[in-house]
């Protein structure tokens, strides 16, 4: 399913979807039985005067692996003008992680055809920041996988996802985003080997009956997660890996955290820094660059609540608690950016649909309700009414989060 070409009136709006709101076998082994990240949301505390924590989801602490919950989320997205989800997809040397939200939830929803979806391979190091201790976190899995594991992932996603009628395609080519390019290159053994692996990927996609692969590389200059791998020259690596587009995950990847006050900073200043870097990227890259708009940023729930909240490495970064009105201004900036640079297929990404523990969620909370989603409809269109209260009453099962909250000290 491809976006309309040359649609200057409305870009395709794609929200990143973080799938850690269901039970996962690995999490149960690493943490406590039946652990999911709702525990950190519920356990969050205000860390300074005026700090908006805990964030309370208006729709409850639901199990996203339920098809009924997926149907509710799809209905919200399609009603308020979110055209699709870019799913944070995890695959390590021994296979997938956090896949049930997609496999058992979104792909089993009766209304799944109302939104597109695509994969964003979240190939960063998986560290124990759930929550982060007051020391260097332990590594749970290595994001730099080798060629054998990469090929296993490719075969799986072509078979299981690319063939889905609502998988996002550009000119018929399935979209695939790569989060941490430097880590991918390291795992493949070098830039030439990485290029060879991606060319093999493209040939597998063509053999499956598609005209090709749309490879989107996320580019950013400032690593946030511990052990993040950045690259020195975005243009060179985008060219070397024959990418079809470039995009961004979150505003803080485009600004130096040391330049902002702690514990809370200006959302306007962060927005200006991000869009200034977007202009640099648009001028230097030979492929379209798609802008990101970030709802907000507050990773304090991922800090052990018994530890001090002092400025340092992720997740001890400044808080940007952006209002819905400020978020709408970011959407307008993205719209202007696309009109100025005029890519053939205009796209805006949003961080995020549900990054609750990083303070960036379009889903309604008890403070702002539907205001962030309404901002999308206000700026880009798609006016269709929806009764969220009835959705909450009828389609979301009661929370079953009864196991103890885990805190690392």
mmCIF file of C-alpha atoms in Angstrom:
data_model
loop_
_atom_site.group_PDB
_atom_site.id
_atom_site.type_symbol
_atom_site.label_atom_id
_atom_site.label_comp_id
_atom_site.label_asym_id
_atom_site.label_seq_id
_atom_site.Cartn_x
_atom_site.Cartn_y
_atom_site.Cartn_z
ATOM 1 C CA UNK A 1 0.000 0.000 0.000
ATOM 2 C CA UNK A 2 1.688 3.169 -1.204
ATOM 3 C CA UNK A 3 1.083 6.792 -0.245
ATOM 4 C CA UNK A 4 -0.333 9.064 -2.901
ATOM 5 C CA UNK A 5 2.405 10.659 -4.962
ATOM 6 C CA UNK A 6 2.790 14.450 -5.121
ATOM 7 C CA UNK A 7 0.130 15.017 -2.445
ATOM 8 C CA UNK A 8 1.178 18.470 -1.301
ATOM 9 C CA UNK A 9 -1.930 18.872 0.847
ATOM 10 C CA UNK A 10 -1.190 16.124 3.339
ATOM 11 C CA UNK A 11 1.884 14.043 4.126
ATOM 12 C CA UNK A 12 1.766 10.444 5.231
ATOM 13 C CA UNK A 13 1.897 10.518 9.047
ATOM 14 C CA UNK A 14 3.770 7.581 10.596
ATOM 15 C CA UNK A 15 4.082 7.150 14.370
ATOM 16 C CA UNK A 16 6.794 5.030 15.972
ATOM 17 C CA UNK A 17 5.303 2.215 18.027
ATOM 18 C CA UNK A 18 7.272 0.865 21.004
ATOM 19 C CA UNK A 19 6.054 -2.688 21.813
ATOM 20 C CA UNK A 20 6.924 -3.271 25.468
ATOM 21 C CA UNK A 21 3.395 -3.177 26.902
ATOM 22 C CA UNK A 22 2.738 -6.921 26.942
ATOM 23 C CA UNK A 23 4.163 -10.015 28.594
ATOM 24 C CA UNK A 24 7.343 -11.355 26.995
ATOM 25 C CA UNK A 25 9.256 -14.513 27.869
ATOM 26 C CA UNK A 26 12.643 -12.797 27.819
ATOM 27 C CA UNK A 27 11.439 -10.025 30.119
ATOM 28 C CA UNK A 28 10.080 -12.605 32.547
ATOM 29 C CA UNK A 29 13.489 -14.278 32.589
ATOM 30 C CA UNK A 30 15.513 -11.073 32.903
ATOM 31 C CA UNK A 31 13.293 -9.212 35.343
ATOM 32 C CA UNK A 32 10.302 -10.662 37.211
ATOM 33 C CA UNK A 33 7.564 -13.035 36.003
ATOM 34 C CA UNK A 34 5.071 -11.286 33.702
ATOM 35 C CA UNK A 35 7.020 -8.007 33.809
ATOM 36 C CA UNK A 36 6.258 -5.319 31.246
ATOM 37 C CA UNK A 37 7.118 -1.629 31.066
ATOM 38 C CA UNK A 38 3.803 -0.494 32.550
ATOM 39 C CA UNK A 39 5.512 -1.210 35.871
ATOM 40 C CA UNK A 40 7.891 1.710 35.317
ATOM 41 C CA UNK A 41 5.026 3.991 34.298
ATOM 42 C CA UNK A 42 3.083 3.179 37.457
ATOM 43 C CA UNK A 43 6.166 3.500 39.665
ATOM 44 C CA UNK A 44 7.317 6.908 38.357
ATOM 45 C CA UNK A 45 7.516 9.799 40.816
ATOM 46 C CA UNK A 46 7.943 13.578 40.464
ATOM 47 C CA UNK A 47 11.671 14.316 40.583
ATOM 48 C CA UNK A 48 11.508 18.139 40.823
ATOM 49 C CA UNK A 49 8.825 20.767 41.537
ATOM 50 C CA UNK A 50 6.206 20.826 38.806
ATOM 51 C CA UNK A 51 7.364 17.543 37.304
ATOM 52 C CA UNK A 52 4.426 15.843 35.526
ATOM 53 C CA UNK A 53 4.852 12.316 36.827
ATOM 54 C CA UNK A 54 3.439 9.766 36.931
ATOM 55 C CA UNK A 55 1.819 9.942 33.504
ATOM 56 C CA UNK A 56 -1.478 8.074 33.819
ATOM 57 C CA UNK A 57 -2.802 6.532 30.576
ATOM 58 C CA UNK A 58 -6.438 7.491 30.077
ATOM 59 C CA UNK A 59 -7.159 4.130 28.453
ATOM 60 C CA UNK A 60 -5.616 2.058 31.216
ATOM 61 C CA UNK A 61 -2.600 -0.241 31.518
ATOM 62 C CA UNK A 62 -3.679 -2.547 28.741
ATOM 63 C CA UNK A 63 -2.192 -5.688 27.187
ATOM 64 C CA UNK A 64 -1.222 -4.646 23.640
ATOM 65 C CA UNK A 65 -0.955 -8.279 22.493
ATOM 66 C CA UNK A 66 -4.751 -8.466 22.627
ATOM 67 C CA UNK A 67 -6.452 -8.057 19.211
ATOM 68 C CA UNK A 68 -9.224 -6.021 20.864
ATOM 69 C CA UNK A 69 -6.699 -3.540 22.237
ATOM 70 C CA UNK A 70 -5.008 -3.371 18.840
ATOM 71 C CA UNK A 71 -8.386 -2.607 17.264
ATOM 72 C CA UNK A 72 -8.859 0.267 19.698
ATOM 73 C CA UNK A 73 -5.426 1.696 18.916
ATOM 74 C CA UNK A 74 -5.961 1.364 15.167
ATOM 75 C CA UNK A 75 -9.326 3.110 15.468
ATOM 76 C CA UNK A 76 -7.705 5.990 17.350
ATOM 77 C CA UNK A 77 -4.910 6.286 14.816
ATOM 78 C CA UNK A 78 -7.131 6.252 11.755
ATOM 79 C CA UNK A 79 -9.612 8.675 13.303
ATOM 80 C CA UNK A 80 -7.034 11.311 14.163
ATOM 81 C CA UNK A 81 -4.929 11.095 11.030
ATOM 82 C CA UNK A 82 -2.091 8.733 11.973
ATOM 83 C CA UNK A 83 -1.736 6.757 8.760
ATOM 84 C CA UNK A 84 0.513 4.044 10.069
ATOM 85 C CA UNK A 85 2.831 2.628 12.711
ATOM 86 C CA UNK A 86 6.584 2.233 12.353
ATOM 87 C CA UNK A 87 7.029 -0.706 14.684
ATOM 88 C CA UNK A 88 10.225 -0.810 16.756
ATOM 89 C CA UNK A 89 11.322 -4.297 15.731
ATOM 90 C CA UNK A 90 13.892 -6.289 17.722
ATOM 91 C CA UNK A 91 15.941 -9.196 16.383
ATOM 92 C CA UNK A 92 19.090 -10.446 18.035
ATOM 93 C CA UNK A 93 21.470 -13.339 17.420
ATOM 94 C CA UNK A 94 18.874 -15.789 18.699
ATOM 95 C CA UNK A 95 15.780 -14.321 17.097
ATOM 96 C CA UNK A 96 12.932 -11.893 17.807
ATOM 97 C CA UNK A 97 12.045 -9.985 20.975
ATOM 98 C CA UNK A 98 8.815 -8.136 21.874
ATOM 99 C CA UNK A 99 7.101 -9.470 18.763
ATOM 100 C CA UNK A 100 3.718 -10.379 20.302
ATOM 101 C CA UNK A 101 2.336 -6.819 20.065
ATOM 102 C CA UNK A 102 2.601 -7.067 16.288
ATOM 103 C CA UNK A 103 2.014 -10.773 15.700
ATOM 104 C CA UNK A 104 -0.845 -11.346 18.149
ATOM 105 C CA UNK A 105 -2.209 -7.809 18.434
ATOM 106 C CA UNK A 106 -1.963 -5.561 15.386
ATOM 107 C CA UNK A 107 -1.864 -8.297 12.728
ATOM 108 C CA UNK A 108 -4.879 -10.057 14.242
ATOM 109 C CA UNK A 109 -7.028 -6.917 14.568
ATOM 110 C CA UNK A 110 -10.213 -6.975 12.508
ATOM 111 C CA UNK A 111 -9.614 -3.371 11.391
ATOM 112 C CA UNK A 112 -5.892 -3.810 10.651
ATOM 113 C CA UNK A 113 -6.427 -2.578 7.098
ATOM 114 C CA UNK A 114 -7.299 0.902 8.395
ATOM 115 C CA UNK A 115 -3.615 1.719 8.994
ATOM 116 C CA UNK A 116 -0.332 0.829 7.358
ATOM 117 C CA UNK A 117 2.580 -0.626 9.294
ATOM 118 C CA UNK A 118 6.279 -1.079 8.631
ATOM 119 C CA UNK A 119 9.322 -2.223 10.579
ATOM 120 C CA UNK A 120 12.041 -0.090 12.092
ATOM 121 C CA UNK A 121 14.813 -2.483 13.143
ATOM 122 C CA UNK A 122 15.777 -1.250 16.617
ATOM 123 C CA UNK A 123 19.244 -2.806 16.482
ATOM 124 C CA UNK A 124 20.803 -0.956 19.409
ATOM 125 C CA UNK A 125 22.446 -2.648 22.367
ATOM 126 C CA UNK A 126 19.763 -3.864 24.760
ATOM 127 C CA UNK A 127 20.763 -2.632 28.204
ATOM 128 C CA UNK A 128 19.077 -3.069 31.560
ATOM 129 C CA UNK A 129 17.526 0.384 31.891
ATOM 130 C CA UNK A 130 14.207 -0.966 33.180
ATOM 131 C CA UNK A 131 14.954 0.947 35.382
ATOM 132 C CA UNK A 132 18.569 2.059 35.095
ATOM 133 C CA UNK A 133 20.617 1.539 38.254
ATOM 134 C CA UNK A 134 22.875 4.190 39.746
ATOM 135 C CA UNK A 135 25.827 2.696 37.833
ATOM 136 C CA UNK A 136 26.558 1.508 34.302
ATOM 137 C CA UNK A 137 23.683 -0.757 33.202
ATOM 138 C CA UNK A 138 24.235 -4.386 32.308
ATOM 139 C CA UNK A 139 24.023 -5.448 28.663
ATOM 140 C CA UNK A 140 21.225 -7.925 27.992
ATOM 141 C CA UNK A 141 21.757 -8.459 24.252
ATOM 142 C CA UNK A 142 24.269 -7.284 21.651
ATOM 143 C CA UNK A 143 22.679 -5.255 18.864
ATOM 144 C CA UNK A 144 25.568 -5.931 16.449
ATOM 145 C CA UNK A 145 24.431 -9.249 15.010
ATOM 146 C CA UNK A 146 26.301 -11.193 12.337
ATOM 147 C CA UNK A 147 25.333 -12.124 8.781
ATOM 148 C CA UNK A 148 23.692 -15.462 9.677
ATOM 149 C CA UNK A 149 21.301 -13.861 12.172
ATOM 150 C CA UNK A 150 20.634 -11.006 9.753
ATOM 151 C CA UNK A 151 19.675 -13.408 6.974
ATOM 152 C CA UNK A 152 17.364 -15.291 9.344
ATOM 153 C CA UNK A 153 15.633 -11.997 10.177
ATOM 154 C CA UNK A 154 15.278 -11.059 6.513
ATOM 155 C CA UNK A 155 13.677 -14.382 5.592
ATOM 156 C CA UNK A 156 11.285 -14.036 8.529
ATOM 157 C CA UNK A 157 10.140 -10.485 7.815
ATOM 158 C CA UNK A 158 9.682 -11.036 4.070
ATOM 159 C CA UNK A 159 7.540 -14.104 4.744
ATOM 160 C CA UNK A 160 5.605 -12.846 7.759
ATOM 161 C CA UNK A 161 5.228 -9.100 7.203
ATOM 162 C CA UNK A 162 6.056 -7.794 3.732
ATOM 163 C CA UNK A 163 3.270 -9.883 2.222
ATOM 164 C CA UNK A 164 0.641 -8.276 4.473
ATOM 165 C CA UNK A 165 -1.793 -6.150 2.402
ATOM 166 C CA UNK A 166 -1.374 -3.167 4.746
ATOM 167 C CA UNK A 167 2.425 -3.252 4.889
ATOM 168 C CA UNK A 168 3.764 0.172 3.881
ATOM 169 C CA UNK A 169 5.302 0.317 0.430
ATOM 170 C CA UNK A 170 6.811 3.175 -1.545
ATOM 171 C CA UNK A 171 6.355 2.699 -5.290
ATOM 172 C CA UNK A 172 5.568 -0.928 -4.522
ATOM 173 C CA UNK A 173 8.756 -1.459 -2.471
ATOM 174 C CA UNK A 174 8.352 -2.532 1.196
ATOM 175 C CA UNK A 175 9.651 0.080 3.653
ATOM 176 C CA UNK A 176 12.360 -1.015 6.103
ATOM 177 C CA UNK A 177 14.050 1.389 8.518
ATOM 178 C CA UNK A 178 17.451 0.787 10.100
ATOM 179 C CA UNK A 179 17.900 2.498 13.443
ATOM 180 C CA UNK A 180 21.590 2.314 14.337
ATOM 181 C CA UNK A 181 23.614 2.207 11.137
ATOM 182 C CA UNK A 182 26.990 2.126 12.898
ATOM 183 C CA UNK A 183 26.001 -0.943 14.917
ATOM 184 C CA UNK A 184 24.786 -2.693 11.770
ATOM 185 C CA UNK A 185 28.075 -1.997 9.970
ATOM 186 C CA UNK A 186 30.010 -3.275 12.984
ATOM 187 C CA UNK A 187 28.010 -6.498 13.129
ATOM 188 C CA UNK A 188 28.501 -7.147 9.414
ATOM 189 C CA UNK A 189 32.257 -6.646 9.762
ATOM 190 C CA UNK A 190 32.684 -3.383 7.867
ATOM 191 C CA UNK A 191 31.040 -1.006 5.417
ATOM 192 C CA UNK A 192 31.560 -3.168 2.314
ATOM 193 C CA UNK A 193 30.161 -6.230 4.057
ATOM 194 C CA UNK A 194 27.182 -4.175 5.256
ATOM 195 C CA UNK A 195 26.547 -2.972 1.708
ATOM 196 C CA UNK A 196 26.753 -6.553 0.433
ATOM 197 C CA UNK A 197 24.262 -7.718 3.075
ATOM 198 C CA UNK A 198 21.771 -5.030 2.112
ATOM 199 C CA UNK A 199 22.132 -5.840 -1.580
ATOM 200 C CA UNK A 200 21.400 -9.478 -0.742
ATOM 201 C CA UNK A 201 18.336 -8.239 1.228
ATOM 202 C CA UNK A 202 17.101 -6.340 -1.839
ATOM 203 C CA UNK A 203 17.526 -9.387 -4.051
ATOM 204 C CA UNK A 204 15.504 -11.509 -1.622
ATOM 205 C CA UNK A 205 12.714 -8.915 -1.695
ATOM 206 C CA UNK A 206 12.738 -8.912 -5.513
ATOM 207 C CA UNK A 207 12.669 -12.703 -5.547
ATOM 208 C CA UNK A 208 9.539 -12.509 -3.364
ATOM 209 C CA UNK A 209 7.779 -10.568 -6.112
ATOM 210 C CA UNK A 210 8.360 -6.936 -5.174
ATOM 211 C CA UNK A 211 10.076 -4.382 -7.424
ATOM 212 C CA UNK A 212 12.654 -3.717 -4.718
ATOM 213 C CA UNK A 213 13.241 -2.637 -1.122
ATOM 214 C CA UNK A 214 12.738 0.885 0.226
ATOM 215 C CA UNK A 215 15.617 1.227 2.698
ATOM 216 C CA UNK A 216 15.270 4.112 5.143
ATOM 217 C CA UNK A 217 18.255 4.981 7.343
ATOM 218 C CA UNK A 218 17.815 6.896 10.589
ATOM 219 C CA UNK A 219 20.490 9.563 10.797
ATOM 220 C CA UNK A 220 21.482 11.477 13.906
ATOM 221 C CA UNK A 221 24.533 13.110 15.367
ATOM 222 C CA UNK A 222 24.147 12.630 19.104
ATOM 223 C CA UNK A 223 23.952 9.213 20.735
ATOM 224 C CA UNK A 224 21.535 9.044 23.644
ATOM 225 C CA UNK A 225 21.284 5.406 24.715
ATOM 226 C CA UNK A 226 24.397 4.097 26.483
ATOM 227 C CA UNK A 227 26.766 2.443 23.983
ATOM 228 C CA UNK A 228 24.981 4.129 21.038
ATOM 229 C CA UNK A 229 27.059 4.069 17.849
ATOM 230 C CA UNK A 230 26.933 7.190 15.687
ATOM 231 C CA UNK A 231 28.523 7.837 12.296
ATOM 232 C CA UNK A 232 30.713 10.771 11.304
ATOM 233 C CA UNK A 233 29.408 11.455 7.806
ATOM 234 C CA UNK A 234 25.719 10.852 7.194
ATOM 235 C CA UNK A 235 25.924 11.556 3.453
ATOM 236 C CA UNK A 236 28.757 9.112 2.816
ATOM 237 C CA UNK A 237 27.129 6.196 4.624
ATOM 238 C CA UNK A 238 23.692 6.848 3.107
ATOM 239 C CA UNK A 239 25.351 6.751 -0.303
ATOM 240 C CA UNK A 240 27.495 3.698 0.467
ATOM 241 C CA UNK A 241 24.515 1.663 1.663
ATOM 242 C CA UNK A 242 22.359 2.817 -1.280
ATOM 243 C CA UNK A 243 19.563 4.046 0.961
ATOM 244 C CA UNK A 244 16.317 5.291 -0.565
ATOM 245 C CA UNK A 245 15.532 7.826 2.156
ATOM 246 C CA UNK A 246 16.686 9.058 5.542
ATOM 247 C CA UNK A 247 14.667 9.989 8.602
ATOM 248 C CA UNK A 248 14.860 10.712 12.315
ATOM 249 C CA UNK A 249 13.631 8.936 15.446
ATOM 250 C CA UNK A 250 13.492 11.727 18.016
ATOM 251 C CA UNK A 251 14.506 15.382 18.376
ATOM 252 C CA UNK A 252 17.132 14.744 21.029
ATOM 253 C CA UNK A 253 19.209 12.870 18.445
ATOM 254 C CA UNK A 254 19.857 16.243 16.828
ATOM 255 C CA UNK A 255 20.972 18.320 19.804
ATOM 256 C CA UNK A 256 23.654 18.135 22.465
ATOM 257 C CA UNK A 257 22.057 17.498 25.866
ATOM 258 C CA UNK A 258 24.846 19.450 27.519
ATOM 259 C CA UNK A 259 23.565 22.626 25.843
ATOM 260 C CA UNK A 260 20.255 22.564 27.738
ATOM 261 C CA UNK A 261 19.415 23.310 31.382
ATOM 262 C CA UNK A 262 18.562 20.492 33.780
ATOM 263 C CA UNK A 263 16.124 19.174 34.967
ATOM 264 C CA UNK A 264 13.673 20.863 32.566
ATOM 265 C CA UNK A 265 14.394 22.656 29.292
ATOM 266 C CA UNK A 266 12.600 24.632 26.606
ATOM 267 C CA UNK A 267 10.698 22.575 24.051
ATOM 268 C CA UNK A 268 10.929 25.453 21.605
ATOM 269 C CA UNK A 269 14.731 25.481 21.854
ATOM 270 C CA UNK A 270 14.879 21.739 21.226
ATOM 271 C CA UNK A 271 12.535 22.053 18.246
ATOM 272 C CA UNK A 272 14.691 24.794 16.729
ATOM 273 C CA UNK A 273 17.848 22.722 17.182
ATOM 274 C CA UNK A 274 16.252 19.675 15.546
ATOM 275 C CA UNK A 275 14.918 21.546 12.530
ATOM 276 C CA UNK A 276 18.225 23.323 12.040
ATOM 277 C CA UNK A 277 19.848 19.896 11.775
ATOM 278 C CA UNK A 278 17.090 18.722 9.438
ATOM 279 C CA UNK A 279 18.002 21.568 7.078
ATOM 280 C CA UNK A 280 21.658 20.469 7.201
ATOM 281 C CA UNK A 281 20.657 16.907 6.365
ATOM 282 C CA UNK A 282 18.313 17.917 3.560
ATOM 283 C CA UNK A 283 21.132 19.946 1.990
ATOM 284 C CA UNK A 284 23.777 17.229 2.304
ATOM 285 C CA UNK A 285 21.913 14.009 1.518
ATOM 286 C CA UNK A 286 21.245 12.754 -1.998
ATOM 287 C CA UNK A 287 17.969 11.097 -0.966
ATOM 288 C CA UNK A 288 14.799 12.551 0.601
ATOM 289 C CA UNK A 289 14.989 13.347 4.302
ATOM 290 C CA UNK A 290 11.735 12.947 6.212
ATOM 291 C CA UNK A 291 11.327 15.146 9.315
ATOM 292 C CA UNK A 292 10.330 13.892 12.734
ATOM 293 C CA UNK A 293 8.087 15.641 15.244
ATOM 294 C CA UNK A 294 8.544 14.615 18.875
ATOM 295 C CA UNK A 295 5.692 14.756 21.384
ATOM 296 C CA UNK A 296 8.011 15.327 24.348
ATOM 297 C CA UNK A 297 10.845 13.799 26.324
ATOM 298 C CA UNK A 298 11.010 12.555 29.902
ATOM 299 C CA UNK A 299 13.010 9.379 30.500
ATOM 300 C CA UNK A 300 12.971 9.733 34.304
ATOM 301 C CA UNK A 301 10.668 6.674 34.736
ATOM 302 C CA UNK A 302 13.621 4.605 33.520
ATOM 303 C CA UNK A 303 15.805 5.845 36.359
ATOM 304 C CA UNK A 304 15.565 3.787 39.550
ATOM 305 C CA UNK A 305 13.226 5.914 41.641
ATOM 306 C CA UNK A 306 15.362 5.402 44.753
ATOM 307 C CA UNK A 307 18.404 6.883 42.946
ATOM 308 C CA UNK A 308 19.078 10.622 42.578
ATOM 309 C CA UNK A 309 17.835 12.260 39.400
ATOM 310 C CA UNK A 310 21.013 14.145 38.476
ATOM 311 C CA UNK A 311 22.131 15.271 35.020
ATOM 312 C CA UNK A 312 24.166 12.592 33.280
ATOM 313 C CA UNK A 313 23.968 9.871 30.658
ATOM 314 C CA UNK A 314 20.649 8.460 29.475
ATOM 315 C CA UNK A 315 18.145 8.205 31.048
ATOM 316 C CA UNK A 316 19.270 11.102 33.286
ATOM 317 C CA UNK A 317 18.648 13.729 30.633
ATOM 318 C CA UNK A 318 16.680 16.999 30.764
ATOM 319 C CA UNK A 319 12.897 16.879 30.548
ATOM 320 C CA UNK A 320 10.994 18.526 27.680
ATOM 321 C CA UNK A 321 7.320 18.404 28.645
ATOM 322 C CA UNK A 322 5.879 19.887 25.478
ATOM 323 C CA UNK A 323 2.281 21.146 25.513
ATOM 324 C CA UNK A 324 -0.144 20.027 22.791
ATOM 325 C CA UNK A 325 0.032 23.554 21.378
ATOM 326 C CA UNK A 326 3.827 23.362 21.134
ATOM 327 C CA UNK A 327 3.512 19.935 19.520
ATOM 328 C CA UNK A 328 1.139 21.404 16.932
ATOM 329 C CA UNK A 329 3.768 24.036 16.144
ATOM 330 C CA UNK A 330 6.251 21.236 15.478
ATOM 331 C CA UNK A 331 3.773 19.628 13.078
ATOM 332 C CA UNK A 332 3.422 22.922 11.218
ATOM 333 C CA UNK A 333 7.213 23.202 10.982
ATOM 334 C CA UNK A 334 7.364 19.718 9.492
ATOM 335 C CA UNK A 335 4.654 20.627 7.007
ATOM 336 C CA UNK A 336 6.593 23.725 5.958
ATOM 337 C CA UNK A 337 9.809 21.677 5.686
ATOM 338 C CA UNK A 338 8.143 19.229 3.303
ATOM 339 C CA UNK A 339 6.633 22.007 1.203
ATOM 340 C CA UNK A 340 10.038 23.632 0.905
ATOM 341 C CA UNK A 341 11.937 20.461 0.000
ATOM 342 C CA UNK A 342 9.060 18.791 -1.898
ATOM 343 C CA UNK A 343 9.893 15.065 -1.777
ATOM 344 C CA UNK A 344 7.833 13.007 -4.225
ATOM 345 C CA UNK A 345 6.301 11.052 -1.332
ATOM 346 C CA UNK A 346 5.950 13.471 1.630
ATOM 347 C CA UNK A 347 6.212 11.733 5.005
ATOM 348 C CA UNK A 348 6.305 12.927 8.619
ATOM 349 C CA UNK A 349 7.349 10.599 11.432
ATOM 350 C CA UNK A 350 6.211 11.122 15.000
ATOM 351 C CA UNK A 351 7.877 10.061 18.198
ATOM 352 C CA UNK A 352 5.878 8.351 19.365
ATOM 353 C CA UNK A 353 2.608 6.507 19.596
ATOM 354 C CA UNK A 354 3.403 5.059 23.004
ATOM 355 C CA UNK A 355 6.877 5.850 24.406
ATOM 356 C CA UNK A 356 5.395 6.340 27.885
ATOM 357 C CA UNK A 357 8.669 5.876 29.766
ATOM 358 C CA UNK A 358 10.391 8.440 27.547
ATOM 359 C CA UNK A 359 7.608 11.002 27.959
ATOM 360 C CA UNK A 360 6.562 10.893 24.299
ATOM 361 C CA UNK A 361 3.116 9.423 23.714
ATOM 362 C CA UNK A 362 0.285 10.382 21.385
ATOM 363 C CA UNK A 363 -2.037 8.120 23.338
ATOM 364 C CA UNK A 364 -4.282 10.076 25.727
ATOM 365 C CA UNK A 365 -3.253 10.620 29.326
ATOM 366 C CA UNK A 366 -5.258 12.066 32.206
ATOM 367 C CA UNK A 367 -3.615 15.471 31.901
ATOM 368 C CA UNK A 368 -4.041 16.212 28.185
ATOM 369 C CA UNK A 369 -6.572 13.646 26.994
ATOM 370 C CA UNK A 370 -6.708 13.465 23.208
ATOM 371 C CA UNK A 371 -5.022 16.838 22.674
ATOM 372 C CA UNK A 372 -1.869 15.527 20.974
ATOM 373 C CA UNK A 373 -3.912 13.431 18.555
ATOM 374 C CA UNK A 374 -6.253 16.354 17.965
ATOM 375 C CA UNK A 375 -3.228 18.459 17.007
ATOM 376 C CA UNK A 376 -2.515 16.063 14.135
ATOM 377 C CA UNK A 377 -6.061 16.406 12.880
ATOM 378 C CA UNK A 378 -5.917 20.169 13.342
ATOM 379 C CA UNK A 379 -2.751 20.562 11.277
ATOM 380 C CA UNK A 380 -3.144 17.789 8.691
ATOM 381 C CA UNK A 381 -6.883 17.040 8.597
ATOM 382 C CA UNK A 382 -8.852 13.775 9.011
ATOM 383 C CA UNK A 383 -11.840 14.972 11.091
ATOM 384 C CA UNK A 384 -13.828 11.951 12.294
ATOM 385 C CA UNK A 385 -15.368 11.860 15.787
ATOM 386 C CA UNK A 386 -14.591 9.020 18.189
ATOM 387 C CA UNK A 387 -15.945 8.313 21.671
ATOM 388 C CA UNK A 388 -12.853 7.365 23.654
ATOM 389 C CA UNK A 389 -14.828 6.820 26.847
ATOM 390 C CA UNK A 390 -16.861 4.095 25.149
ATOM 391 C CA UNK A 391 -13.722 2.534 23.734
ATOM 392 C CA UNK A 392 -12.232 2.375 27.210
ATOM 393 C CA UNK A 393 -15.408 0.785 28.589
ATOM 394 C CA UNK A 394 -16.011 -1.724 25.814
ATOM 395 C CA UNK A 395 -12.768 -2.872 24.232
ATOM 396 C CA UNK A 396 -9.998 -2.683 26.820
ATOM 397 C CA UNK A 397 -9.783 -5.546 29.317
ATOM 398 C CA UNK A 398 -9.073 -4.677 32.943
ATOM 399 C CA UNK A 399 -5.426 -4.366 33.862
ATOM 400 C CA UNK A 400 -3.842 -7.578 35.098
ATOM 401 C CA UNK A 401 -0.647 -5.946 36.357
ATOM 402 C CA UNK A 402 -0.471 -7.334 39.875
ATOM 403 C CA UNK A 403 3.118 -8.546 40.091
ATOM 404 C CA UNK A 404 5.526 -6.435 42.165
ATOM 405 C CA UNK A 405 7.230 -3.441 40.627
ATOM 406 C CA UNK A 406 10.882 -4.216 40.039
ATOM 407 C CA UNK A 407 13.413 -1.577 41.020
ATOM 408 C CA UNK A 408 17.164 -1.901 40.610
ATOM 409 C CA UNK A 409 19.200 -0.288 43.352
#
